[in-house]
mmCIF file of C-alpha atoms and ligand atoms in Angstrom:
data_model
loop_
_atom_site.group_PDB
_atom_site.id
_atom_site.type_symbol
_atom_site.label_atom_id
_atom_site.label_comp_id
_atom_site.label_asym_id
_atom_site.label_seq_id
_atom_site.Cartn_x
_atom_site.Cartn_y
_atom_site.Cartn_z
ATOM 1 C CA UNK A 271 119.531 -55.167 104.159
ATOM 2 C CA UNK A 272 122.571 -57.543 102.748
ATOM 3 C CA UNK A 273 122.871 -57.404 99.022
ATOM 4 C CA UNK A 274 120.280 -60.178 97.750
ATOM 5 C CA UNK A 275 122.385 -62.173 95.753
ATOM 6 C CA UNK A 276 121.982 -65.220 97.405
ATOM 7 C CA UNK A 277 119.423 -66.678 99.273
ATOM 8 C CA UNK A 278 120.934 -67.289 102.508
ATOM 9 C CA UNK A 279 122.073 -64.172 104.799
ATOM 10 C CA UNK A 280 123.732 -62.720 106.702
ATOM 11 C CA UNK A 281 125.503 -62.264 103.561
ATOM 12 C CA UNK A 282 129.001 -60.775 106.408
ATOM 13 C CA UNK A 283 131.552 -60.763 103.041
ATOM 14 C CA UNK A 284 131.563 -62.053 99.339
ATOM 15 C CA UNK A 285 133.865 -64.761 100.475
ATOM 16 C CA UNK A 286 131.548 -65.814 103.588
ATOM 17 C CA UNK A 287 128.753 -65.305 100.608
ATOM 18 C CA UNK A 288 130.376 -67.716 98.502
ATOM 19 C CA UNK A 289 131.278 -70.478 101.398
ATOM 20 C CA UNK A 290 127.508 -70.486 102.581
ATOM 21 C CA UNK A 291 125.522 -70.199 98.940
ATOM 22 C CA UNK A 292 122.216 -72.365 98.718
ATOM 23 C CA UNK A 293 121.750 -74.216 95.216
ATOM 24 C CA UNK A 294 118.887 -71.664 94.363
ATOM 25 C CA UNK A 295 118.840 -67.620 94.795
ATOM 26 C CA UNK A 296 115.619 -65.792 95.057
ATOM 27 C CA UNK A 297 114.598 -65.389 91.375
ATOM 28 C CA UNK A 298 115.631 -69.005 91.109
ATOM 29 C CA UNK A 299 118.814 -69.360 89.045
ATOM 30 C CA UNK A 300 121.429 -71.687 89.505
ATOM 31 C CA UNK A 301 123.852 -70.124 92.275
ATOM 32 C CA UNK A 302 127.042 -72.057 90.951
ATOM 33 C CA UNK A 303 127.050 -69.592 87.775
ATOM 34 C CA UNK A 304 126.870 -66.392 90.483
ATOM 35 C CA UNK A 305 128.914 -67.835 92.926
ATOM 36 C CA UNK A 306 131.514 -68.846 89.691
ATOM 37 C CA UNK A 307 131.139 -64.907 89.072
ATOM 38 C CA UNK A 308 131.628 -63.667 92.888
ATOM 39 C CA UNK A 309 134.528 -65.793 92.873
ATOM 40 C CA UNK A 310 135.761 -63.793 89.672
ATOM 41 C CA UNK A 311 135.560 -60.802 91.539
ATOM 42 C CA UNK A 312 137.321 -61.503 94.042
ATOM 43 C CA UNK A 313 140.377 -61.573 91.439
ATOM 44 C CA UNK A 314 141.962 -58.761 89.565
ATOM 45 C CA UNK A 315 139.487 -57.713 87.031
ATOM 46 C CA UNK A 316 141.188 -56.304 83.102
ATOM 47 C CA UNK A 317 137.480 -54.138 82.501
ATOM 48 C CA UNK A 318 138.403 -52.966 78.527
ATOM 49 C CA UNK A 319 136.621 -49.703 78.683
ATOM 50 C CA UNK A 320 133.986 -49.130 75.410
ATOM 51 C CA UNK A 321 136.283 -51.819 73.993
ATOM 52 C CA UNK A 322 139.603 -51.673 73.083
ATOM 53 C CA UNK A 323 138.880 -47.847 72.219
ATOM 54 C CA UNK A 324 142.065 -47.348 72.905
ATOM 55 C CA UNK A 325 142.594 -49.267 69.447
ATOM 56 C CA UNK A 326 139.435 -48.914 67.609
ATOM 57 C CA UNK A 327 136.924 -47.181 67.699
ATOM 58 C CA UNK A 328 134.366 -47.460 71.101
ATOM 59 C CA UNK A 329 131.300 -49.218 71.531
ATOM 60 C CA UNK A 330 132.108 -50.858 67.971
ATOM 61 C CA UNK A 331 132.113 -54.345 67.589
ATOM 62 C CA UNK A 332 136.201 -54.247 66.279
ATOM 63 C CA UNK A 333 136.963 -52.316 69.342
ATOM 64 C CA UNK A 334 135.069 -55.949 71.449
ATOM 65 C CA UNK A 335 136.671 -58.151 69.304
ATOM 66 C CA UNK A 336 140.340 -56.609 69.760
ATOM 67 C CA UNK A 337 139.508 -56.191 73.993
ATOM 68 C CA UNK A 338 137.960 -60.178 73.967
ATOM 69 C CA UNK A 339 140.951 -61.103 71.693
ATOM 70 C CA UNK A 340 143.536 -59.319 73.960
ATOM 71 C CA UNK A 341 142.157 -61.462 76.950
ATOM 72 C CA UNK A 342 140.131 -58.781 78.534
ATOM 73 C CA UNK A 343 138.093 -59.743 82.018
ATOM 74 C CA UNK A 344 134.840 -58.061 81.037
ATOM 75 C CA UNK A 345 133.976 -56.126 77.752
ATOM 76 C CA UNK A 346 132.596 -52.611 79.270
ATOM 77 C CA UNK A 347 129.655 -51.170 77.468
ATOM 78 C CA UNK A 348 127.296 -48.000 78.405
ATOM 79 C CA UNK A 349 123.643 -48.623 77.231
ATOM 80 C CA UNK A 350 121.019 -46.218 75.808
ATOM 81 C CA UNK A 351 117.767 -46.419 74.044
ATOM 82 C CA UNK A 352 116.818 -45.330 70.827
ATOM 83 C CA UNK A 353 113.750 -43.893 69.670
ATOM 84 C CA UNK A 354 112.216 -46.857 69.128
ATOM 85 C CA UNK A 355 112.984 -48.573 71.904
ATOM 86 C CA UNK A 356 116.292 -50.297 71.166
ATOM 87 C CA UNK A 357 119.104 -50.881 73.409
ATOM 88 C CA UNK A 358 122.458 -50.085 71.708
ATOM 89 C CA UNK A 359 126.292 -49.642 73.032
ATOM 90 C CA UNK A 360 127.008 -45.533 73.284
ATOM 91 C CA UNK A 361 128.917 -43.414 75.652
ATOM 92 C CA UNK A 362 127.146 -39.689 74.912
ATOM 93 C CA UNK A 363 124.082 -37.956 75.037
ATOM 94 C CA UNK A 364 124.397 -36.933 71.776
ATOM 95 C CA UNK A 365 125.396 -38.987 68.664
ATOM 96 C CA UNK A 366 127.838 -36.005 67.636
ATOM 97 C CA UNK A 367 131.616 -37.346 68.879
ATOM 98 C CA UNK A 368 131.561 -40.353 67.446
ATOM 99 C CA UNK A 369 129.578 -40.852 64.135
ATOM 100 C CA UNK A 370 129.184 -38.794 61.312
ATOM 101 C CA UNK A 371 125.575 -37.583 62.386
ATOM 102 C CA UNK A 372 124.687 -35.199 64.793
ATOM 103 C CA UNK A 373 121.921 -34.470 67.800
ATOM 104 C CA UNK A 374 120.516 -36.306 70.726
ATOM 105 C CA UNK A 375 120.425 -40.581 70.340
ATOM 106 C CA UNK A 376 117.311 -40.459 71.448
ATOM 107 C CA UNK A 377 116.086 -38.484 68.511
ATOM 108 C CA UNK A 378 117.019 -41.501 66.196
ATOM 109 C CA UNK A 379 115.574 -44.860 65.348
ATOM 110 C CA UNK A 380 117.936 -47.784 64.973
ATOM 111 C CA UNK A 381 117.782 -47.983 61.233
ATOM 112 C CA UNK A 382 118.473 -44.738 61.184
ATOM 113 C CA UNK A 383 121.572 -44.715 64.098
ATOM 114 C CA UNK A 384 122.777 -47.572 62.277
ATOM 115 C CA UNK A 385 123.270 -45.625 58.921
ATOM 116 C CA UNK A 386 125.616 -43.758 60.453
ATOM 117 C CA UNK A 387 129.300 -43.943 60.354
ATOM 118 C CA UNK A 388 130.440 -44.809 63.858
ATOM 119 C CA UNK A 389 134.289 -45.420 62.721
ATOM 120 C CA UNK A 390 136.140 -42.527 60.647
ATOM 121 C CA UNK A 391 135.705 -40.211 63.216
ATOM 122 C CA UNK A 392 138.801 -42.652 65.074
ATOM 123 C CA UNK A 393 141.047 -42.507 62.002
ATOM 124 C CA UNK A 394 140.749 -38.761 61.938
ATOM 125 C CA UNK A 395 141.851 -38.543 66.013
ATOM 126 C CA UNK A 396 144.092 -41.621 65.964
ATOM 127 C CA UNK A 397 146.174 -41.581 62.616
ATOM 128 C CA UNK A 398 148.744 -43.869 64.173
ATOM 129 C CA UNK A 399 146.105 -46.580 64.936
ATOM 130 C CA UNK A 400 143.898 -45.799 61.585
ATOM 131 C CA UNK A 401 142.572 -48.738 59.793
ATOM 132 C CA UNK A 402 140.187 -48.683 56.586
ATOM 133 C CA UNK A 403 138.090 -50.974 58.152
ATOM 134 C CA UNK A 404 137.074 -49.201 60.888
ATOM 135 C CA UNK A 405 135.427 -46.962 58.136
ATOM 136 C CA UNK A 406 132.277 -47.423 58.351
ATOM 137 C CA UNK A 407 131.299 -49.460 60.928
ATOM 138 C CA UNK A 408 128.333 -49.292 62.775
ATOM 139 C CA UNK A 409 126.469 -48.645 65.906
ATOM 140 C CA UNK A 410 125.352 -52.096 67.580
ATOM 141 C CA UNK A 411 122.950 -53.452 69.557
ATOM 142 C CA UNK A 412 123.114 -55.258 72.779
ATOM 143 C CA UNK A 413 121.693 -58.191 71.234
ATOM 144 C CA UNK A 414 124.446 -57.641 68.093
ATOM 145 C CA UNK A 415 127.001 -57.760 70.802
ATOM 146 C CA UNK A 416 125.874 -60.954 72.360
ATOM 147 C CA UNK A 417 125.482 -62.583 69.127
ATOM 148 C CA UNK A 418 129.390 -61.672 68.833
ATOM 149 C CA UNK A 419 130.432 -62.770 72.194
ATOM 150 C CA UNK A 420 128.197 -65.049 73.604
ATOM 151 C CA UNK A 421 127.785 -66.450 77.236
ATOM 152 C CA UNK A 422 130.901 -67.257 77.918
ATOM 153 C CA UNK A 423 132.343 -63.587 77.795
ATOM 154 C CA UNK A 424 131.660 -61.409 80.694
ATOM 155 C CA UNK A 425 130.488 -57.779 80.181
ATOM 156 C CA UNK A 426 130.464 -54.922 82.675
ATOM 157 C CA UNK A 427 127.120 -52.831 81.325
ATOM 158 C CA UNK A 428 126.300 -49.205 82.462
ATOM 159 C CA UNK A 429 123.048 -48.091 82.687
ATOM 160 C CA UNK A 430 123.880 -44.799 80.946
ATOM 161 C CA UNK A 431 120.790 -42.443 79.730
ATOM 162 C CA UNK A 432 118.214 -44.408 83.179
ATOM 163 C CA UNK A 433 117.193 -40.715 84.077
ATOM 164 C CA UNK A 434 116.145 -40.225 80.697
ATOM 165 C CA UNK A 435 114.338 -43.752 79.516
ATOM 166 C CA UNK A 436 112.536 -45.425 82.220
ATOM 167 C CA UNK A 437 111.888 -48.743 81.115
ATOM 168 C CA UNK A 438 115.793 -49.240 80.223
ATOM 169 C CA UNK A 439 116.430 -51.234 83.528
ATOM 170 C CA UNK A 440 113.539 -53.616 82.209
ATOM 171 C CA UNK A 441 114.332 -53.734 79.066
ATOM 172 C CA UNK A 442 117.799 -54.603 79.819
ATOM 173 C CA UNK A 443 117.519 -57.215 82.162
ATOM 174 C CA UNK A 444 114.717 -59.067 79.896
ATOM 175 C CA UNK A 445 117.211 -58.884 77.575
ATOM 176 C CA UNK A 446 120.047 -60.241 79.535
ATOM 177 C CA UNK A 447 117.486 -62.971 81.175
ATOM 178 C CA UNK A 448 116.290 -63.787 77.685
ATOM 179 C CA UNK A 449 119.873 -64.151 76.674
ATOM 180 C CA UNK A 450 120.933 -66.280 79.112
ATOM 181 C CA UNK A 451 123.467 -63.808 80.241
ATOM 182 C CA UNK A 452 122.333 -63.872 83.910
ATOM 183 C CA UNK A 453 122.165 -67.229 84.564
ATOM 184 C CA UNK A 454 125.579 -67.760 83.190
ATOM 185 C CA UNK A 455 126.711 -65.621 85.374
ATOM 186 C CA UNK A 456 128.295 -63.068 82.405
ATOM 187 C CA UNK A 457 127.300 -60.174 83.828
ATOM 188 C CA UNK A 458 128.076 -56.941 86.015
ATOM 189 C CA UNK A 459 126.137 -53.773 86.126
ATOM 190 C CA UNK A 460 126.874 -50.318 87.243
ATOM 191 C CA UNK A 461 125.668 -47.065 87.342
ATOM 192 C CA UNK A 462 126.485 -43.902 89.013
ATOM 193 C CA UNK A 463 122.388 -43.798 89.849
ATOM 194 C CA UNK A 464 121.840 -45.063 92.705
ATOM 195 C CA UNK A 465 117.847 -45.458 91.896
ATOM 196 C CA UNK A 466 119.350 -47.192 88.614
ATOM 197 C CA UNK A 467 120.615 -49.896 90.486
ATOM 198 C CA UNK A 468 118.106 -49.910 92.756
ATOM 199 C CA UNK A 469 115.875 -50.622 90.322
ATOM 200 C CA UNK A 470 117.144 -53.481 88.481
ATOM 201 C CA UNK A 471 118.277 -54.824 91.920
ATOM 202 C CA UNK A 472 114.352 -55.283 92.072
ATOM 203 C CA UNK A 473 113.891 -56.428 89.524
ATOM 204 C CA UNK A 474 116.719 -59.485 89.350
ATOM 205 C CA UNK A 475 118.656 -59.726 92.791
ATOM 206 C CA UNK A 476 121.273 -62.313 90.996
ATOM 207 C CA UNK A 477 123.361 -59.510 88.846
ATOM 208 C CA UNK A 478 126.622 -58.129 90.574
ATOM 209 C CA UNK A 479 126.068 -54.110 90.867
ATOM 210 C CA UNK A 480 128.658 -51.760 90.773
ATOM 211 C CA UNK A 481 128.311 -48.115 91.840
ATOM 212 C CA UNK A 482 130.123 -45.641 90.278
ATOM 213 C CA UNK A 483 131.003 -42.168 91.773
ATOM 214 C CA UNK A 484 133.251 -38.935 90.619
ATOM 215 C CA UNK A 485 135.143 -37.300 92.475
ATOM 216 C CA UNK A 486 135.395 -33.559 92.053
ATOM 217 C CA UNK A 487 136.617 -30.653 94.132
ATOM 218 C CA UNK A 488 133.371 -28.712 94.786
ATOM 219 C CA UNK A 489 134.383 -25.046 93.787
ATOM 220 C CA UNK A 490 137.347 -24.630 91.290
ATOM 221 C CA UNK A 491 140.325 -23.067 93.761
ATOM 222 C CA UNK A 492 138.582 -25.931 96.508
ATOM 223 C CA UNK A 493 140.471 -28.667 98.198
ATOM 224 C CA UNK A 494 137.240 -29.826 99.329
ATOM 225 C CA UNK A 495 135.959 -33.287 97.196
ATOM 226 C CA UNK A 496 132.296 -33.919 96.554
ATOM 227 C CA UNK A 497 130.757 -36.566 94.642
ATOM 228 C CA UNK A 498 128.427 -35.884 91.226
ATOM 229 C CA UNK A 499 125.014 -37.905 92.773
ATOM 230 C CA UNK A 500 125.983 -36.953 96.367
ATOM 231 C CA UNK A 501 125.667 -40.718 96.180
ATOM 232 C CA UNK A 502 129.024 -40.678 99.160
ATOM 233 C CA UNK A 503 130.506 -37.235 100.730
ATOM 234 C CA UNK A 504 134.392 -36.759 99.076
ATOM 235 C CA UNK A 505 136.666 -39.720 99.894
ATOM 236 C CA UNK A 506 138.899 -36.960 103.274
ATOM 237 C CA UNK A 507 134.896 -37.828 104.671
ATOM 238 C CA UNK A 508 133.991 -40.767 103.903
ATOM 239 C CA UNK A 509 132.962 -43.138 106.506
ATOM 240 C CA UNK A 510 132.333 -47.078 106.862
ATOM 241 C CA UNK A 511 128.530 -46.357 107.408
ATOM 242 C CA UNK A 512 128.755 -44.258 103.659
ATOM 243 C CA UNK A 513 130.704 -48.040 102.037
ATOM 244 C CA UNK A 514 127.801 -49.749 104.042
ATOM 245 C CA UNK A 515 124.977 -48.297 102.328
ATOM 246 C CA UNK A 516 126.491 -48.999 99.339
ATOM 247 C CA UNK A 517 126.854 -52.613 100.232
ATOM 248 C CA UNK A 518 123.414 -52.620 100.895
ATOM 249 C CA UNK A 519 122.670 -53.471 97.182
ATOM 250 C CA UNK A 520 126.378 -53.323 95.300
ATOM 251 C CA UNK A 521 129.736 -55.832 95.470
ATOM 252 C CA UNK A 522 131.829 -52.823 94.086
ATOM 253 C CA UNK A 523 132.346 -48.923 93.866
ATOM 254 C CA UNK A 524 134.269 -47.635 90.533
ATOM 255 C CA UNK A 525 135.857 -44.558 91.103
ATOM 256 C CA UNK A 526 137.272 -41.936 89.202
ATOM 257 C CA UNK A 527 141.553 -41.821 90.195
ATOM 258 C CA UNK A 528 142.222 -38.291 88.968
ATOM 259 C CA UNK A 529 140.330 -34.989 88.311
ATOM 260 C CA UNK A 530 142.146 -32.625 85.876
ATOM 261 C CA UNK A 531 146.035 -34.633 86.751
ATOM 262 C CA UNK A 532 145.247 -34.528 90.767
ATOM 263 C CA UNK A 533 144.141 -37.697 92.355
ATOM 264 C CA UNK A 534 141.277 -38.251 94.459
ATOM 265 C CA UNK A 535 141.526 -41.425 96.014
ATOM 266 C CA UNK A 536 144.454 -42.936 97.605
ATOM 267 C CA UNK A 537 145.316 -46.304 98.972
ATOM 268 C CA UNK A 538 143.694 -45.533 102.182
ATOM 269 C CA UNK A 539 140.031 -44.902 100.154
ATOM 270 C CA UNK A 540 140.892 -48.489 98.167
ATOM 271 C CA UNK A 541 141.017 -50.044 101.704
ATOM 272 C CA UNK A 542 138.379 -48.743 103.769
ATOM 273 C CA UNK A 543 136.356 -49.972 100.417
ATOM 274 C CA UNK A 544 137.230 -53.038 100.848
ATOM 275 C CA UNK A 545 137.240 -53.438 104.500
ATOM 276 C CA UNK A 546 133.984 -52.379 103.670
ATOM 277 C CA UNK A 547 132.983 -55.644 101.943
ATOM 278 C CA UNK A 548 133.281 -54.026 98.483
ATOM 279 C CA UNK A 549 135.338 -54.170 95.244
ATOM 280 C CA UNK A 550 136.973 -51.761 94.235
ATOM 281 C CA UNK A 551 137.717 -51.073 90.298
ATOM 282 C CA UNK A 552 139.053 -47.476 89.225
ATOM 283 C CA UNK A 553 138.573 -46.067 85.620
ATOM 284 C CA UNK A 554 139.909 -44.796 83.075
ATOM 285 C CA UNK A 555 143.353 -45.843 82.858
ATOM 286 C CA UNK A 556 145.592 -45.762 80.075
ATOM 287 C CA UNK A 557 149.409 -45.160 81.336
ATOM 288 C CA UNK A 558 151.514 -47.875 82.812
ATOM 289 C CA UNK A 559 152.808 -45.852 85.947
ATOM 290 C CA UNK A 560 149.035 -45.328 87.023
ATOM 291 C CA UNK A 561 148.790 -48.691 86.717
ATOM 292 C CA UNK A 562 150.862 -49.999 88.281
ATOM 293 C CA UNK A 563 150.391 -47.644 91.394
ATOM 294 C CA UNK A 564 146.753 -48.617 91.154
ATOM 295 C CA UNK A 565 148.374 -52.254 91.451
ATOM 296 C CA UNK A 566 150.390 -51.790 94.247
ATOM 297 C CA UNK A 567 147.505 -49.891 96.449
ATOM 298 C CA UNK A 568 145.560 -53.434 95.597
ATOM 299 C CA UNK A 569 142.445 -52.328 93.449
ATOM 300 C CA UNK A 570 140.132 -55.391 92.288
ATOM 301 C CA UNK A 571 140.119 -53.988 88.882
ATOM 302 C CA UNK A 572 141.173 -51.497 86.552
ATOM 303 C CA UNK A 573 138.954 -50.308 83.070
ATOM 304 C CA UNK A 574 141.398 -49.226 80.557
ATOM 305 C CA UNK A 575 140.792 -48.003 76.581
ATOM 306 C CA UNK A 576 144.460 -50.406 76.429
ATOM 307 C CA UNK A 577 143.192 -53.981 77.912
ATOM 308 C CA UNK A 578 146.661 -55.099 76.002
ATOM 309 C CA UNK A 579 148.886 -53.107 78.832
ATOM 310 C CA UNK A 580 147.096 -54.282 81.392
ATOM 311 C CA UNK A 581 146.943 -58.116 80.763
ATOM 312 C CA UNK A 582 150.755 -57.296 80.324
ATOM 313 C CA UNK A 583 150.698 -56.391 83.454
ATOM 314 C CA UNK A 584 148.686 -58.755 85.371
ATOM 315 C CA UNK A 585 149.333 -62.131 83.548
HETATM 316 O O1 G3P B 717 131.864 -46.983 83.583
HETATM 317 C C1 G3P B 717 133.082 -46.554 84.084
HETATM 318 C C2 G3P B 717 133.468 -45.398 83.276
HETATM 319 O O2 G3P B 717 133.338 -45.814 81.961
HETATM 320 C C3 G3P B 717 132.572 -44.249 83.549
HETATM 321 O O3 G3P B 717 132.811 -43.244 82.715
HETATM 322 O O4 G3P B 717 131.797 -41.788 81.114
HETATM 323 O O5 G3P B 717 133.496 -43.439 80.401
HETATM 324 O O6 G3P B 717 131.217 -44.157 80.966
HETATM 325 P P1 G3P B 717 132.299 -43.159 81.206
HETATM 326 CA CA1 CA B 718 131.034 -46.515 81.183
#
């Protein structure tokens, strides 16, 4: 099956997509907003990883407003559930790294997350970008971060703790529907589940999808890659049928570049990708030289805790 996005298939490439898209898509919204947003794609993407977190501390709404202010492509935010059933911005399982309390997320309501202190943890681990006002601040909401940024910013959303709360994928996308985020076409998602995707591909067929992998070696003194989901085999096996099934439902893979200082894709991975039909955007870059190598092989995008570097870069 061709990804869904658009009513009218064979769907052969995003451009060929984009050249033969009917007014309506399946679920009914407007196709100029997704075809506006596969047209994005097809461009260099600046994805500002948890924010700016490079500069403030992540999924906090100064480390958004420093990524949106330094021109960033897509705000990047991983999305969990609390307690009682709200979706908020956070990278880890537990709630220990980055605020001042400790434990699974899960565990905690929203009042009680957003007590917390999800800021002075930063200052102590980045004295020479310390500011008072990160002191403090709290953990937000998806809807807290679209009351920030509205419909005319893009965000790139992971579906982070799926395994563990079911309903996320539905709960997300009403959220994003309700929000008009969809239908503006303001929106990627990716996972690194597969049945994550899969799901909320069923449930609204007009949202970009991204899957992630990570690329390991599969025994410590191995040269032998595997993947964490087994979701492709390691990139020296990787065949066109492997990027195929991954176009089935996805316009991108985002990959992992190094594990432990050695890389684990190269240029020829980035192209038989795209030859593939399918983005590719590489994370988590934060030193020029990578950069620009990751440049020069032609990735589609790059997320980065530095957005500023990269737009200086790019633009
Ligand atoms: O989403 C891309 C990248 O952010 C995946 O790694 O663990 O930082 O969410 P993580
Ligand atoms: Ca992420």
């Amino acid at each position: 099956m061709d990804h869904p996005m658009l009513t009218t298939r064979p769907l052969r490439t995003l451009a060929g997509a984009l050249a033969v898209a009917t007014l309506f898509t399946s679920s009914g919204t407007s196709a100029n907003s997704i075809e506006q947003q596969l047209e994005v794609l097809q461009d260099f993407q600046v994805i500002a990883h948890r924010g700016a977190s490079g500069h403030a501390p992540e999924h906090t709404l100064p480390a958004w407003q420093l990524a949106h202010d330094m021109g960033a492509d897509y705000l990047e935010l991983d999305i969990q559930m609390t307690a009682d059933g709200r979706l908020v911005g956070f990278k880890d399982e537990n709630i220990d790294r980055t605020t001042n309390g400790e434990g699974p997320l899960r565990d905690y309501t929203l009042a009680e997350l957003q007590s917390l202190d999800a800021g002075s943890w930063f200052n102590q681990a980045n004295p020479n970008h310390a500011r008072s006002d990160f002191e403090g601040t709290r953990v937000v909401t998806l809807d807290e971060v679209i009351d920030r940024f509205g419909t005319q910013t893009r965000y790139y959303i992971e579906t982070k703790s799926a395994e563990r709360d079911p309903t996320l994928e539905a709960e997300l996308m009403d959220t994003l529907s309700e929000r008009g985020l969809i239908e503006a076409g303001a929106v990627v998602i990716q996972s690194f589940s597969q049945e994550s995707l899969r799901e909320v591909e069923s449930i609204n067929p007009d949202v970009p999808l991204v899957q992630l992998v990570w690329y390991y070696p599969e025994s410590e003194d191995s040269d032998t890659l595997i993947e964490w989901t087994g979701v492709t085999p390691g990139p020296g096996t990787i065949i066109d049928a492997d990027f195929e099934t991954i176009r089935e439902y996805a316009v991108g893979i985002g990959s992992n570049l190094n594990y432990q200082g050695d890389a684990v894709i190269d240029e020829a991975f980035v192209k038989q990708a795209q030859a593939n039909d399918l983005r590719v955007h590489v994370y988590t870059i934060n030193d020029i030289p990578a950069m620009e190598q990751l440049i020069d092989w032609g990735v589609d995008g790059i997320f980065t805790d530095f957005p500023d570097r990269l737009v200086r870069l790019t633009r």
